[in-house]
Amino acid sequence: MISLIWAMDENWLIGKDNVLPWHYPKDLAYFKAHTKDQAVLMGDMTYQSLKSYYKTKPLPFGQIFVANLVDTFYPDALLVKDLHHFLSTYQGNLFVIGGKTIYQLALPYADRLYITYVLKTHEGNVYFPPFDLSLFNLIEKTLEEGLIFAVYERKSS
Ligand SMILES: NC(=O)c1ccc[n+]([C@@H]2O[C@H](COP(=O)([O-])OP(=O)(O)OC[C@H]3O[C@@H](n4cnc5c(N)ncnc54)[C@H](OP(=O)(O)O)[C@@H]3O)[C@@H](O)[C@H]2O)c1
């Protein structure tokens, strides 16, 4: 199962340069609870951003896949160049954890969406790409301190 997980504000803002535009401990806890020890896929920019948060500490995931188009070596990650082949043949559970470019490329393969709605607007410059949410059913929704944690599953066709 391929799941995308992200937080966005009322304008679908997700980033400010290469960091999150906000600090919501409840959302970080939600993200950590879902992705801890899980296989994750992220773009090179998001990998760099997380590395700058965690510094020398290991990233708290299981298998880490980093999408990039150049030959790089990361000791804690496997590189993915052919994203479409990777996503169409992936077996098992995978969380796609950003950023904008990789969400956009992974959306057609998403079985599940974990969206945190930040119930206000923030400053920033990276937005989640427009997509058709009506292809998904809402299966879970909780409201906590200005955040809605929503889970969607792709409708069967
Ligand atoms: N709010 C949230 O939940 C959330 C979560 C995660 C990230 N973010 C935000 O998202 C922003 C980063 O998004 P981004 O779009 O700039 O970067 P990104 O998606 O993290 O990474 C983009 C990189 O992916 C690689 N790539 C692009 N197309 C590819 C393809 N077809 N196959 C394989 N690799 C490919 C390229 O790496 P190379 O250049 O190395 O080739 C590209 O630079 C940041 O502001 C971050 O804070 C927000």
JSON list of C-alpha atoms and ligand atoms in Angstrom, two decimals:
[
{"chain": "A", "resi": 1, "resn": "MET", "atom": "CA", "xyz": [0.00, 0.00, 0.00]},
{"chain": "A", "resi": 2, "resn": "ILE", "atom": "CA", "xyz": [1.31, 3.43, -0.96]},
{"chain": "A", "resi": 3, "resn": "SER", "atom": "CA", "xyz": [0.38, 6.26, 1.38]},
{"chain": "A", "resi": 4, "resn": "LEU", "atom": "CA", "xyz": [1.13, 9.94, 1.04]},
{"chain": "A", "resi": 5, "resn": "ILE", "atom": "CA", "xyz": [1.40, 11.94, 4.24]},
{"chain": "A", "resi": 6, "resn": "TRP", "atom": "CA", "xyz": [1.60, 15.72, 4.46]},
{"chain": "A", "resi": 7, "resn": "ALA", "atom": "CA", "xyz": [0.42, 18.84, 6.27]},
{"chain": "A", "resi": 8, "resn": "MET", "atom": "CA", "xyz": [-0.95, 21.88, 4.44]},
{"chain": "A", "resi": 9, "resn": "ASP", "atom": "CA", "xyz": [-2.58, 25.17, 5.35]},
{"chain": "A", "resi": 10, "resn": "GLU", "atom": "CA", "xyz": [-5.80, 26.66, 4.01]},
{"chain": "A", "resi": 11, "resn": "ASN", "atom": "CA", "xyz": [-3.98, 27.71, 0.79]},
{"chain": "A", "resi": 12, "resn": "TRP", "atom": "CA", "xyz": [-2.39, 24.25, 0.41]},
{"chain": "A", "resi": 13, "resn": "LEU", "atom": "CA", "xyz": [0.96, 25.71, 1.47]},
{"chain": "A", "resi": 14, "resn": "ILE", "atom": "CA", "xyz": [3.43, 22.99, 2.52]},
{"chain": "A", "resi": 15, "resn": "GLY", "atom": "CA", "xyz": [6.88, 24.60, 2.58]},
{"chain": "A", "resi": 16, "resn": "LYS", "atom": "CA", "xyz": [8.95, 27.69, 3.08]},
{"chain": "A", "resi": 17, "resn": "ASP", "atom": "CA", "xyz": [12.19, 27.41, 1.12]},
{"chain": "A", "resi": 18, "resn": "ASN", "atom": "CA", "xyz": [13.29, 23.94, 2.20]},
{"chain": "A", "resi": 19, "resn": "VAL", "atom": "CA", "xyz": [11.66, 23.76, 5.64]},
{"chain": "A", "resi": 20, "resn": "LEU", "atom": "CA", "xyz": [8.17, 23.52, 7.09]},
{"chain": "A", "resi": 21, "resn": "PRO", "atom": "CA", "xyz": [6.51, 26.96, 7.43]},
{"chain": "A", "resi": 22, "resn": "TRP", "atom": "CA", "xyz": [5.32, 26.17, 10.98]},
{"chain": "A", "resi": 23, "resn": "HIS", "atom": "CA", "xyz": [5.93, 24.21, 14.13]},
{"chain": "A", "resi": 24, "resn": "TYR", "atom": "CA", "xyz": [2.99, 22.12, 15.30]},
{"chain": "A", "resi": 25, "resn": "PRO", "atom": "CA", "xyz": [4.16, 19.54, 17.86]},
{"chain": "A", "resi": 26, "resn": "LYS", "atom": "CA", "xyz": [0.88, 17.59, 17.49]},
{"chain": "A", "resi": 27, "resn": "ASP", "atom": "CA", "xyz": [1.45, 17.23, 13.76]},
{"chain": "A", "resi": 28, "resn": "LEU", "atom": "CA", "xyz": [5.07, 16.20, 14.24]},
{"chain": "A", "resi": 29, "resn": "ALA", "atom": "CA", "xyz": [3.94, 13.57, 16.74]},
{"chain": "A", "resi": 30, "resn": "TYR", "atom": "CA", "xyz": [1.28, 12.33, 14.29]},
{"chain": "A", "resi": 31, "resn": "PHE", "atom": "CA", "xyz": [3.85, 12.14, 11.48]},
{"chain": "A", "resi": 32, "resn": "LYS", "atom": "CA", "xyz": [6.33, 10.30, 13.70]},
{"chain": "A", "resi": 33, "resn": "ALA", "atom": "CA", "xyz": [3.71, 7.84, 14.97]},
{"chain": "A", "resi": 34, "resn": "HIS", "atom": "CA", "xyz": [2.77, 6.88, 11.41]},
{"chain": "A", "resi": 35, "resn": "THR", "atom": "CA", "xyz": [6.22, 6.76, 9.83]},
{"chain": "A", "resi": 36, "resn": "LYS", "atom": "CA", "xyz": [8.42, 5.40, 12.61]},
{"chain": "A", "resi": 37, "resn": "ASP", "atom": "CA", "xyz": [10.28, 2.33, 11.36]},
{"chain": "A", "resi": 38, "resn": "GLN", "atom": "CA", "xyz": [8.26, 2.40, 8.12]},
{"chain": "A", "resi": 39, "resn": "ALA", "atom": "CA", "xyz": [9.61, 2.33, 4.59]},
{"chain": "A", "resi": 40, "resn": "VAL", "atom": "CA", "xyz": [9.58, 5.91, 3.29]},
{"chain": "A", "resi": 41, "resn": "LEU", "atom": "CA", "xyz": [10.18, 7.61, -0.03]},
{"chain": "A", "resi": 42, "resn": "MET", "atom": "CA", "xyz": [11.19, 11.25, -0.27]},
{"chain": "A", "resi": 43, "resn": "GLY", "atom": "CA", "xyz": [12.76, 13.65, -2.72]},
{"chain": "A", "resi": 44, "resn": "ASP", "atom": "CA", "xyz": [16.32, 14.77, -2.43]},
{"chain": "A", "resi": 45, "resn": "MET", "atom": "CA", "xyz": [15.32, 18.22, -1.12]},
{"chain": "A", "resi": 46, "resn": "THR", "atom": "CA", "xyz": [13.21, 16.76, 1.68]},
{"chain": "A", "resi": 47, "resn": "TYR", "atom": "CA", "xyz": [16.02, 14.35, 2.57]},
{"chain": "A", "resi": 48, "resn": "GLN", "atom": "CA", "xyz": [18.43, 17.30, 2.89]},
{"chain": "A", "resi": 49, "resn": "SER", "atom": "CA", "xyz": [15.89, 19.17, 4.99]},
{"chain": "A", "resi": 50, "resn": "LEU", "atom": "CA", "xyz": [15.33, 16.24, 7.37]},
{"chain": "A", "resi": 51, "resn": "LYS", "atom": "CA", "xyz": [19.09, 15.66, 7.67]},
{"chain": "A", "resi": 52, "resn": "SER", "atom": "CA", "xyz": [19.53, 19.25, 8.80]},
{"chain": "A", "resi": 53, "resn": "TYR", "atom": "CA", "xyz": [16.91, 18.69, 11.53]},
{"chain": "A", "resi": 54, "resn": "TYR", "atom": "CA", "xyz": [18.30, 15.37, 12.73]},
{"chain": "A", "resi": 55, "resn": "LYS", "atom": "CA", "xyz": [21.97, 16.33, 12.26]},
{"chain": "A", "resi": 56, "resn": "THR", "atom": "CA", "xyz": [24.02, 13.27, 13.31]},
{"chain": "A", "resi": 57, "resn": "LYS", "atom": "CA", "xyz": [21.02, 11.33, 14.70]},
{"chain": "A", "resi": 58, "resn": "PRO", "atom": "CA", "xyz": [19.65, 8.59, 12.44]},
{"chain": "A", "resi": 59, "resn": "LEU", "atom": "CA", "xyz": [16.39, 9.30, 10.66]},
{"chain": "A", "resi": 60, "resn": "PRO", "atom": "CA", "xyz": [13.62, 7.42, 12.51]},
{"chain": "A", "resi": 61, "resn": "PHE", "atom": "CA", "xyz": [12.35, 5.40, 9.56]},
{"chain": "A", "resi": 62, "resn": "GLY", "atom": "CA", "xyz": [12.77, 1.86, 8.30]},
{"chain": "A", "resi": 63, "resn": "GLN", "atom": "CA", "xyz": [14.05, 1.54, 4.75]},
{"chain": "A", "resi": 64, "resn": "ILE", "atom": "CA", "xyz": [14.68, 4.97, 3.27]},
{"chain": "A", "resi": 65, "resn": "PHE", "atom": "CA", "xyz": [14.32, 5.64, -0.46]},
{"chain": "A", "resi": 66, "resn": "VAL", "atom": "CA", "xyz": [15.47, 8.97, -1.86]},
{"chain": "A", "resi": 67, "resn": "ALA", "atom": "CA", "xyz": [14.35, 10.06, -5.32]},
{"chain": "A", "resi": 68, "resn": "ASN", "atom": "CA", "xyz": [16.98, 11.93, -7.26]},
{"chain": "A", "resi": 69, "resn": "LEU", "atom": "CA", "xyz": [18.23, 12.17, -10.79]},
{"chain": "A", "resi": 70, "resn": "VAL", "atom": "CA", "xyz": [21.94, 12.52, -10.13]},
{"chain": "A", "resi": 71, "resn": "ASP", "atom": "CA", "xyz": [24.46, 9.97, -8.90]},
{"chain": "A", "resi": 72, "resn": "THR", "atom": "CA", "xyz": [24.78, 10.54, -5.17]},
{"chain": "A", "resi": 73, "resn": "PHE", "atom": "CA", "xyz": [25.62, 8.21, -2.32]},
{"chain": "A", "resi": 74, "resn": "TYR", "atom": "CA", "xyz": [23.75, 8.32, 1.00]},
{"chain": "A", "resi": 75, "resn": "PRO", "atom": "CA", "xyz": [24.82, 5.70, 3.53]},
{"chain": "A", "resi": 76, "resn": "ASP", "atom": "CA", "xyz": [21.32, 5.43, 5.03]},
{"chain": "A", "resi": 77, "resn": "ALA", "atom": "CA", "xyz": [19.24, 5.42, 1.85]},
{"chain": "A", "resi": 78, "resn": "LEU", "atom": "CA", "xyz": [18.63, 3.68, -1.45]},
{"chain": "A", "resi": 79, "resn": "LEU", "atom": "CA", "xyz": [18.39, 5.94, -4.45]},
{"chain": "A", "resi": 80, "resn": "VAL", "atom": "CA", "xyz": [15.43, 5.86, -6.81]},
{"chain": "A", "resi": 81, "resn": "LYS", "atom": "CA", "xyz": [15.87, 7.28, -10.28]},
{"chain": "A", "resi": 82, "resn": "ASP", "atom": "CA", "xyz": [12.96, 5.70, -12.09]},
{"chain": "A", "resi": 83, "resn": "LEU", "atom": "CA", "xyz": [10.15, 6.75, -9.81]},
{"chain": "A", "resi": 84, "resn": "HIS", "atom": "CA", "xyz": [7.33, 5.42, -11.97]},
{"chain": "A", "resi": 85, "resn": "HIS", "atom": "CA", "xyz": [8.87, 1.97, -12.21]},
{"chain": "A", "resi": 86, "resn": "PHE", "atom": "CA", "xyz": [9.63, 2.01, -8.49]},
{"chain": "A", "resi": 87, "resn": "LEU", "atom": "CA", "xyz": [6.09, 3.00, -7.48]},
{"chain": "A", "resi": 88, "resn": "SER", "atom": "CA", "xyz": [4.31, 0.71, -9.91]},
{"chain": "A", "resi": 89, "resn": "THR", "atom": "CA", "xyz": [6.26, -2.35, -8.78]},
{"chain": "A", "resi": 90, "resn": "TYR", "atom": "CA", "xyz": [6.67, -1.61, -5.05]},
{"chain": "A", "resi": 91, "resn": "GLN", "atom": "CA", "xyz": [5.43, -4.43, -2.79]},
{"chain": "A", "resi": 92, "resn": "GLY", "atom": "CA", "xyz": [4.52, -3.72, 0.84]},
{"chain": "A", "resi": 93, "resn": "ASN", "atom": "CA", "xyz": [3.75, -0.55, 2.74]},
{"chain": "A", "resi": 94, "resn": "LEU", "atom": "CA", "xyz": [5.41, 2.69, 1.77]},
{"chain": "A", "resi": 95, "resn": "PHE", "atom": "CA", "xyz": [4.93, 6.24, 3.04]},
{"chain": "A", "resi": 96, "resn": "VAL", "atom": "CA", "xyz": [5.70, 9.03, 0.60]},
{"chain": "A", "resi": 97, "resn": "ILE", "atom": "CA", "xyz": [6.82, 11.92, 2.80]},
{"chain": "A", "resi": 98, "resn": "GLY", "atom": "CA", "xyz": [7.45, 14.74, 0.32]},
{"chain": "A", "resi": 99, "resn": "GLY", "atom": "CA", "xyz": [8.15, 17.17, -0.99]},
{"chain": "A", "resi": 100, "resn": "LYS", "atom": "CA", "xyz": [6.02, 18.85, -3.60]},
{"chain": "A", "resi": 101, "resn": "THR", "atom": "CA", "xyz": [7.71, 17.26, -6.64]},
{"chain": "A", "resi": 102, "resn": "ILE", "atom": "CA", "xyz": [7.60, 13.76, -5.25]},
{"chain": "A", "resi": 103, "resn": "TYR", "atom": "CA", "xyz": [4.01, 14.10, -3.99]},
{"chain": "A", "resi": 104, "resn": "GLN", "atom": "CA", "xyz": [2.97, 15.18, -7.47]},
{"chain": "A", "resi": 105, "resn": "LEU", "atom": "CA", "xyz": [4.71, 12.23, -9.14]},
{"chain": "A", "resi": 106, "resn": "ALA", "atom": "CA", "xyz": [3.43, 9.74, -6.54]},
{"chain": "A", "resi": 107, "resn": "LEU", "atom": "CA", "xyz": [-0.23, 10.86, -6.40]},
{"chain": "A", "resi": 108, "resn": "PRO", "atom": "CA", "xyz": [-1.39, 8.56, -9.24]},
{"chain": "A", "resi": 109, "resn": "TYR", "atom": "CA", "xyz": [-0.06, 5.59, -7.23]},
{"chain": "A", "resi": 110, "resn": "ALA", "atom": "CA", "xyz": [-1.51, 6.62, -3.85]},
{"chain": "A", "resi": 111, "resn": "ASP", "atom": "CA", "xyz": [-3.84, 4.16, -2.14]},
{"chain": "A", "resi": 112, "resn": "ARG", "atom": "CA", "xyz": [-4.13, 6.27, 1.00]},
{"chain": "A", "resi": 113, "resn": "LEU", "atom": "CA", "xyz": [-3.69, 9.93, 1.93]},
{"chain": "A", "resi": 114, "resn": "TYR", "atom": "CA", "xyz": [-2.91, 11.20, 5.41]},
{"chain": "A", "resi": 115, "resn": "ILE", "atom": "CA", "xyz": [-3.61, 14.92, 5.26]},
{"chain": "A", "resi": 116, "resn": "THR", "atom": "CA", "xyz": [-3.14, 17.28, 8.17]},
{"chain": "A", "resi": 117, "resn": "TYR", "atom": "CA", "xyz": [-5.19, 20.39, 7.54]},
{"chain": "A", "resi": 118, "resn": "VAL", "atom": "CA", "xyz": [-3.67, 23.40, 9.29]},
{"chain": "A", "resi": 119, "resn": "LEU", "atom": "CA", "xyz": [-6.68, 25.61, 9.97]},
{"chain": "A", "resi": 120, "resn": "LYS", "atom": "CA", "xyz": [-5.03, 28.94, 9.18]},
{"chain": "A", "resi": 121, "resn": "THR", "atom": "CA", "xyz": [-2.71, 30.53, 6.63]},
{"chain": "A", "resi": 122, "resn": "HIS", "atom": "CA", "xyz": [1.07, 30.79, 6.85]},
{"chain": "A", "resi": 123, "resn": "GLU", "atom": "CA", "xyz": [3.86, 32.42, 4.86]},
{"chain": "A", "resi": 124, "resn": "GLY", "atom": "CA", "xyz": [5.82, 30.29, 2.45]},
{"chain": "A", "resi": 125, "resn": "ASN", "atom": "CA", "xyz": [6.50, 29.45, -1.18]},
{"chain": "A", "resi": 126, "resn": "VAL", "atom": "CA", "xyz": [5.89, 25.72, -1.79]},
{"chain": "A", "resi": 127, "resn": "TYR", "atom": "CA", "xyz": [2.32, 24.48, -2.36]},
{"chain": "A", "resi": 128, "resn": "PHE", "atom": "CA", "xyz": [0.81, 21.02, -2.65]},
{"chain": "A", "resi": 129, "resn": "PRO", "atom": "CA", "xyz": [-0.04, 20.40, -6.34]},
{"chain": "A", "resi": 130, "resn": "PRO", "atom": "CA", "xyz": [-3.74, 20.61, -7.25]},
{"chain": "A", "resi": 131, "resn": "PHE", "atom": "CA", "xyz": [-5.39, 17.17, -7.53]},
{"chain": "A", "resi": 132, "resn": "ASP", "atom": "CA", "xyz": [-8.81, 15.57, -7.49]},
{"chain": "A", "resi": 133, "resn": "LEU", "atom": "CA", "xyz": [-9.66, 14.65, -3.90]},
{"chain": "A", "resi": 134, "resn": "SER", "atom": "CA", "xyz": [-13.02, 13.26, -5.04]},
{"chain": "A", "resi": 135, "resn": "LEU", "atom": "CA", "xyz": [-11.13, 10.15, -6.21]},
{"chain": "A", "resi": 136, "resn": "PHE", "atom": "CA", "xyz": [-10.74, 9.31, -2.50]},
{"chain": "A", "resi": 137, "resn": "ASN", "atom": "CA", "xyz": [-13.15, 8.49, 0.35]},
{"chain": "A", "resi": 138, "resn": "LEU", "atom": "CA", "xyz": [-12.66, 10.08, 3.74]},
{"chain": "A", "resi": 139, "resn": "ILE", "atom": "CA", "xyz": [-12.29, 7.23, 6.25]},
{"chain": "A", "resi": 140, "resn": "GLU", "atom": "CA", "xyz": [-11.08, 9.01, 9.40]},
{"chain": "A", "resi": 141, "resn": "LYS", "atom": "CA", "xyz": [-11.16, 12.57, 10.72]},
{"chain": "A", "resi": 142, "resn": "THR", "atom": "CA", "xyz": [-10.05, 14.01, 14.05]},
{"chain": "A", "resi": 143, "resn": "LEU", "atom": "CA", "xyz": [-9.81, 17.61, 15.16]},
{"chain": "A", "resi": 144, "resn": "GLU", "atom": "CA", "xyz": [-7.10, 18.71, 17.57]},
{"chain": "A", "resi": 145, "resn": "GLU", "atom": "CA", "xyz": [-5.88, 22.20, 18.47]},
{"chain": "A", "resi": 146, "resn": "GLY", "atom": "CA", "xyz": [-6.40, 23.91, 15.10]},
{"chain": "A", "resi": 147, "resn": "LEU", "atom": "CA", "xyz": [-5.48, 20.84, 13.06]},
{"chain": "A", "resi": 148, "resn": "ILE", "atom": "CA", "xyz": [-7.64, 18.28, 11.30]},
{"chain": "A", "resi": 149, "resn": "PHE", "atom": "CA", "xyz": [-6.08, 14.87, 10.81]},
{"chain": "A", "resi": 150, "resn": "ALA", "atom": "CA", "xyz": [-7.85, 13.26, 7.87]},
{"chain": "A", "resi": 151, "resn": "VAL", "atom": "CA", "xyz": [-7.28, 9.89, 6.24]},
{"chain": "A", "resi": 152, "resn": "TYR", "atom": "CA", "xyz": [-8.56, 9.04, 2.76]},
{"chain": "A", "resi": 153, "resn": "GLU", "atom": "CA", "xyz": [-8.64, 5.83, 0.77]},
{"chain": "A", "resi": 154, "resn": "ARG", "atom": "CA", "xyz": [-8.75, 5.66, -3.02]},
{"chain": "A", "resi": 155, "resn": "LYS", "atom": "CA", "xyz": [-12.22, 4.73, -4.31]},
{"chain": "A", "resi": 156, "resn": "SER", "atom": "CA", "xyz": [-12.27, 1.42, -6.11]},
{"chain": "A", "resi": 157, "resn": "SER", "atom": "CA", "xyz": [-12.75, 1.92, -9.84]},
{"chain": "B", "resi": 1, "resn": "LIG", "atom": "N1", "xyz": [4.19, 20.12, 4.74]},
{"chain": "B", "resi": 1, "resn": "LIG", "atom": "C1", "xyz": [4.64, 18.91, 4.56]},
{"chain": "B", "resi": 1, "resn": "LIG", "atom": "O1", "xyz": [4.02, 17.93, 5.00]},
{"chain": "B", "resi": 1, "resn": "LIG", "atom": "C2", "xyz": [5.92, 18.69, 3.82]},
{"chain": "B", "resi": 1, "resn": "LIG", "atom": "C3", "xyz": [6.50, 17.42, 3.75]},
{"chain": "B", "resi": 1, "resn": "LIG", "atom": "C4", "xyz": [7.69, 17.26, 3.04]},
{"chain": "B", "resi": 1, "resn": "LIG", "atom": "C5", "xyz": [8.28, 18.35, 2.39]},
{"chain": "B", "resi": 1, "resn": "LIG", "atom": "N2", "xyz": [7.69, 19.57, 2.49]},
{"chain": "B", "resi": 1, "resn": "LIG", "atom": "C6", "xyz": [8.26, 20.75, 1.83]},
{"chain": "B", "resi": 1, "resn": "LIG", "atom": "O2", "xyz": [8.39, 20.49, 0.43]},
{"chain": "B", "resi": 1, "resn": "LIG", "atom": "C7", "xyz": [9.46, 21.30, -0.05]},
{"chain": "B", "resi": 1, "resn": "LIG", "atom": "C8", "xyz": [10.37, 20.44, -0.91]},
{"chain": "B", "resi": 1, "resn": "LIG", "atom": "O3", "xyz": [9.71, 20.05, -2.08]},
{"chain": "B", "resi": 1, "resn": "LIG", "atom": "P1", "xyz": [10.51, 20.02, -3.47]},
{"chain": "B", "resi": 1, "resn": "LIG", "atom": "O4", "xyz": [9.52, 19.73, -4.54]},
{"chain": "B", "resi": 1, "resn": "LIG", "atom": "O5", "xyz": [11.32, 21.28, -3.56]},
{"chain": "B", "resi": 1, "resn": "LIG", "atom": "O6", "xyz": [11.57, 18.85, -3.27]},
{"chain": "B", "resi": 1, "resn": "LIG", "atom": "P2", "xyz": [11.45, 17.24, -3.10]},
{"chain": "B", "resi": 1, "resn": "LIG", "atom": "O7", "xyz": [10.18, 16.75, -3.70]},
{"chain": "B", "resi": 1, "resn": "LIG", "atom": "O8", "xyz": [11.75, 16.88, -1.69]},
{"chain": "B", "resi": 1, "resn": "LIG", "atom": "O9", "xyz": [12.71, 16.76, -3.95]},
{"chain": "B", "resi": 1, "resn": "LIG", "atom": "C9", "xyz": [12.83, 17.14, -5.31]},
{"chain": "B", "resi": 1, "resn": "LIG", "atom": "C10", "xyz": [13.98, 16.34, -5.90]},
{"chain": "B", "resi": 1, "resn": "LIG", "atom": "O10", "xyz": [13.50, 15.06, -6.32]},
{"chain": "B", "resi": 1, "resn": "LIG", "atom": "C11", "xyz": [14.30, 14.61, -7.41]},
{"chain": "B", "resi": 1, "resn": "LIG", "atom": "N3", "xyz": [13.43, 14.28, -8.53]},
{"chain": "B", "resi": 1, "resn": "LIG", "atom": "C12", "xyz": [12.65, 15.12, -9.24]},
{"chain": "B", "resi": 1, "resn": "LIG", "atom": "N4", "xyz": [12.00, 14.44, -10.20]},
{"chain": "B", "resi": 1, "resn": "LIG", "atom": "C13", "xyz": [12.37, 13.14, -10.10]},
{"chain": "B", "resi": 1, "resn": "LIG", "atom": "C14", "xyz": [12.05, 11.96, -10.81]},
{"chain": "B", "resi": 1, "resn": "LIG", "atom": "N5", "xyz": [11.21, 11.97, -11.83]},
{"chain": "B", "resi": 1, "resn": "LIG", "atom": "N6", "xyz": [12.63, 10.81, -10.44]},
{"chain": "B", "resi": 1, "resn": "LIG", "atom": "C15", "xyz": [13.50, 10.78, -9.41]},
{"chain": "B", "resi": 1, "resn": "LIG", "atom": "N7", "xyz": [13.84, 11.88, -8.70]},
{"chain": "B", "resi": 1, "resn": "LIG", "atom": "C16", "xyz": [13.30, 13.05, -9.03]},
{"chain": "B", "resi": 1, "resn": "LIG", "atom": "C17", "xyz": [15.26, 15.75, -7.77]},
{"chain": "B", "resi": 1, "resn": "LIG", "atom": "O11", "xyz": [16.48, 15.48, -7.07]},
{"chain": "B", "resi": 1, "resn": "LIG", "atom": "P3", "xyz": [17.94, 15.86, -7.71]},
{"chain": "B", "resi": 1, "resn": "LIG", "atom": "O12", "xyz": [17.87, 17.34, -7.93]},
{"chain": "B", "resi": 1, "resn": "LIG", "atom": "O13", "xyz": [18.91, 15.43, -6.65]},
{"chain": "B", "resi": 1, "resn": "LIG", "atom": "O14", "xyz": [18.05, 15.08, -8.96]},
{"chain": "B", "resi": 1, "resn": "LIG", "atom": "C18", "xyz": [14.58, 16.95, -7.15]},
{"chain": "B", "resi": 1, "resn": "LIG", "atom": "O15", "xyz": [15.48, 17.98, -6.84]},
{"chain": "B", "resi": 1, "resn": "LIG", "atom": "C19", "xyz": [10.16, 21.90, 1.17]},
{"chain": "B", "resi": 1, "resn": "LIG", "atom": "O16", "xyz": [9.73, 23.24, 1.38]},
{"chain": "B", "resi": 1, "resn": "LIG", "atom": "C20", "xyz": [9.67, 21.04, 2.32]},
{"chain": "B", "resi": 1, "resn": "LIG", "atom": "O17", "xyz": [9.68, 21.73, 3.54]},
{"chain": "B", "resi": 1, "resn": "LIG", "atom": "C21", "xyz": [6.53, 19.76, 3.19]}
]
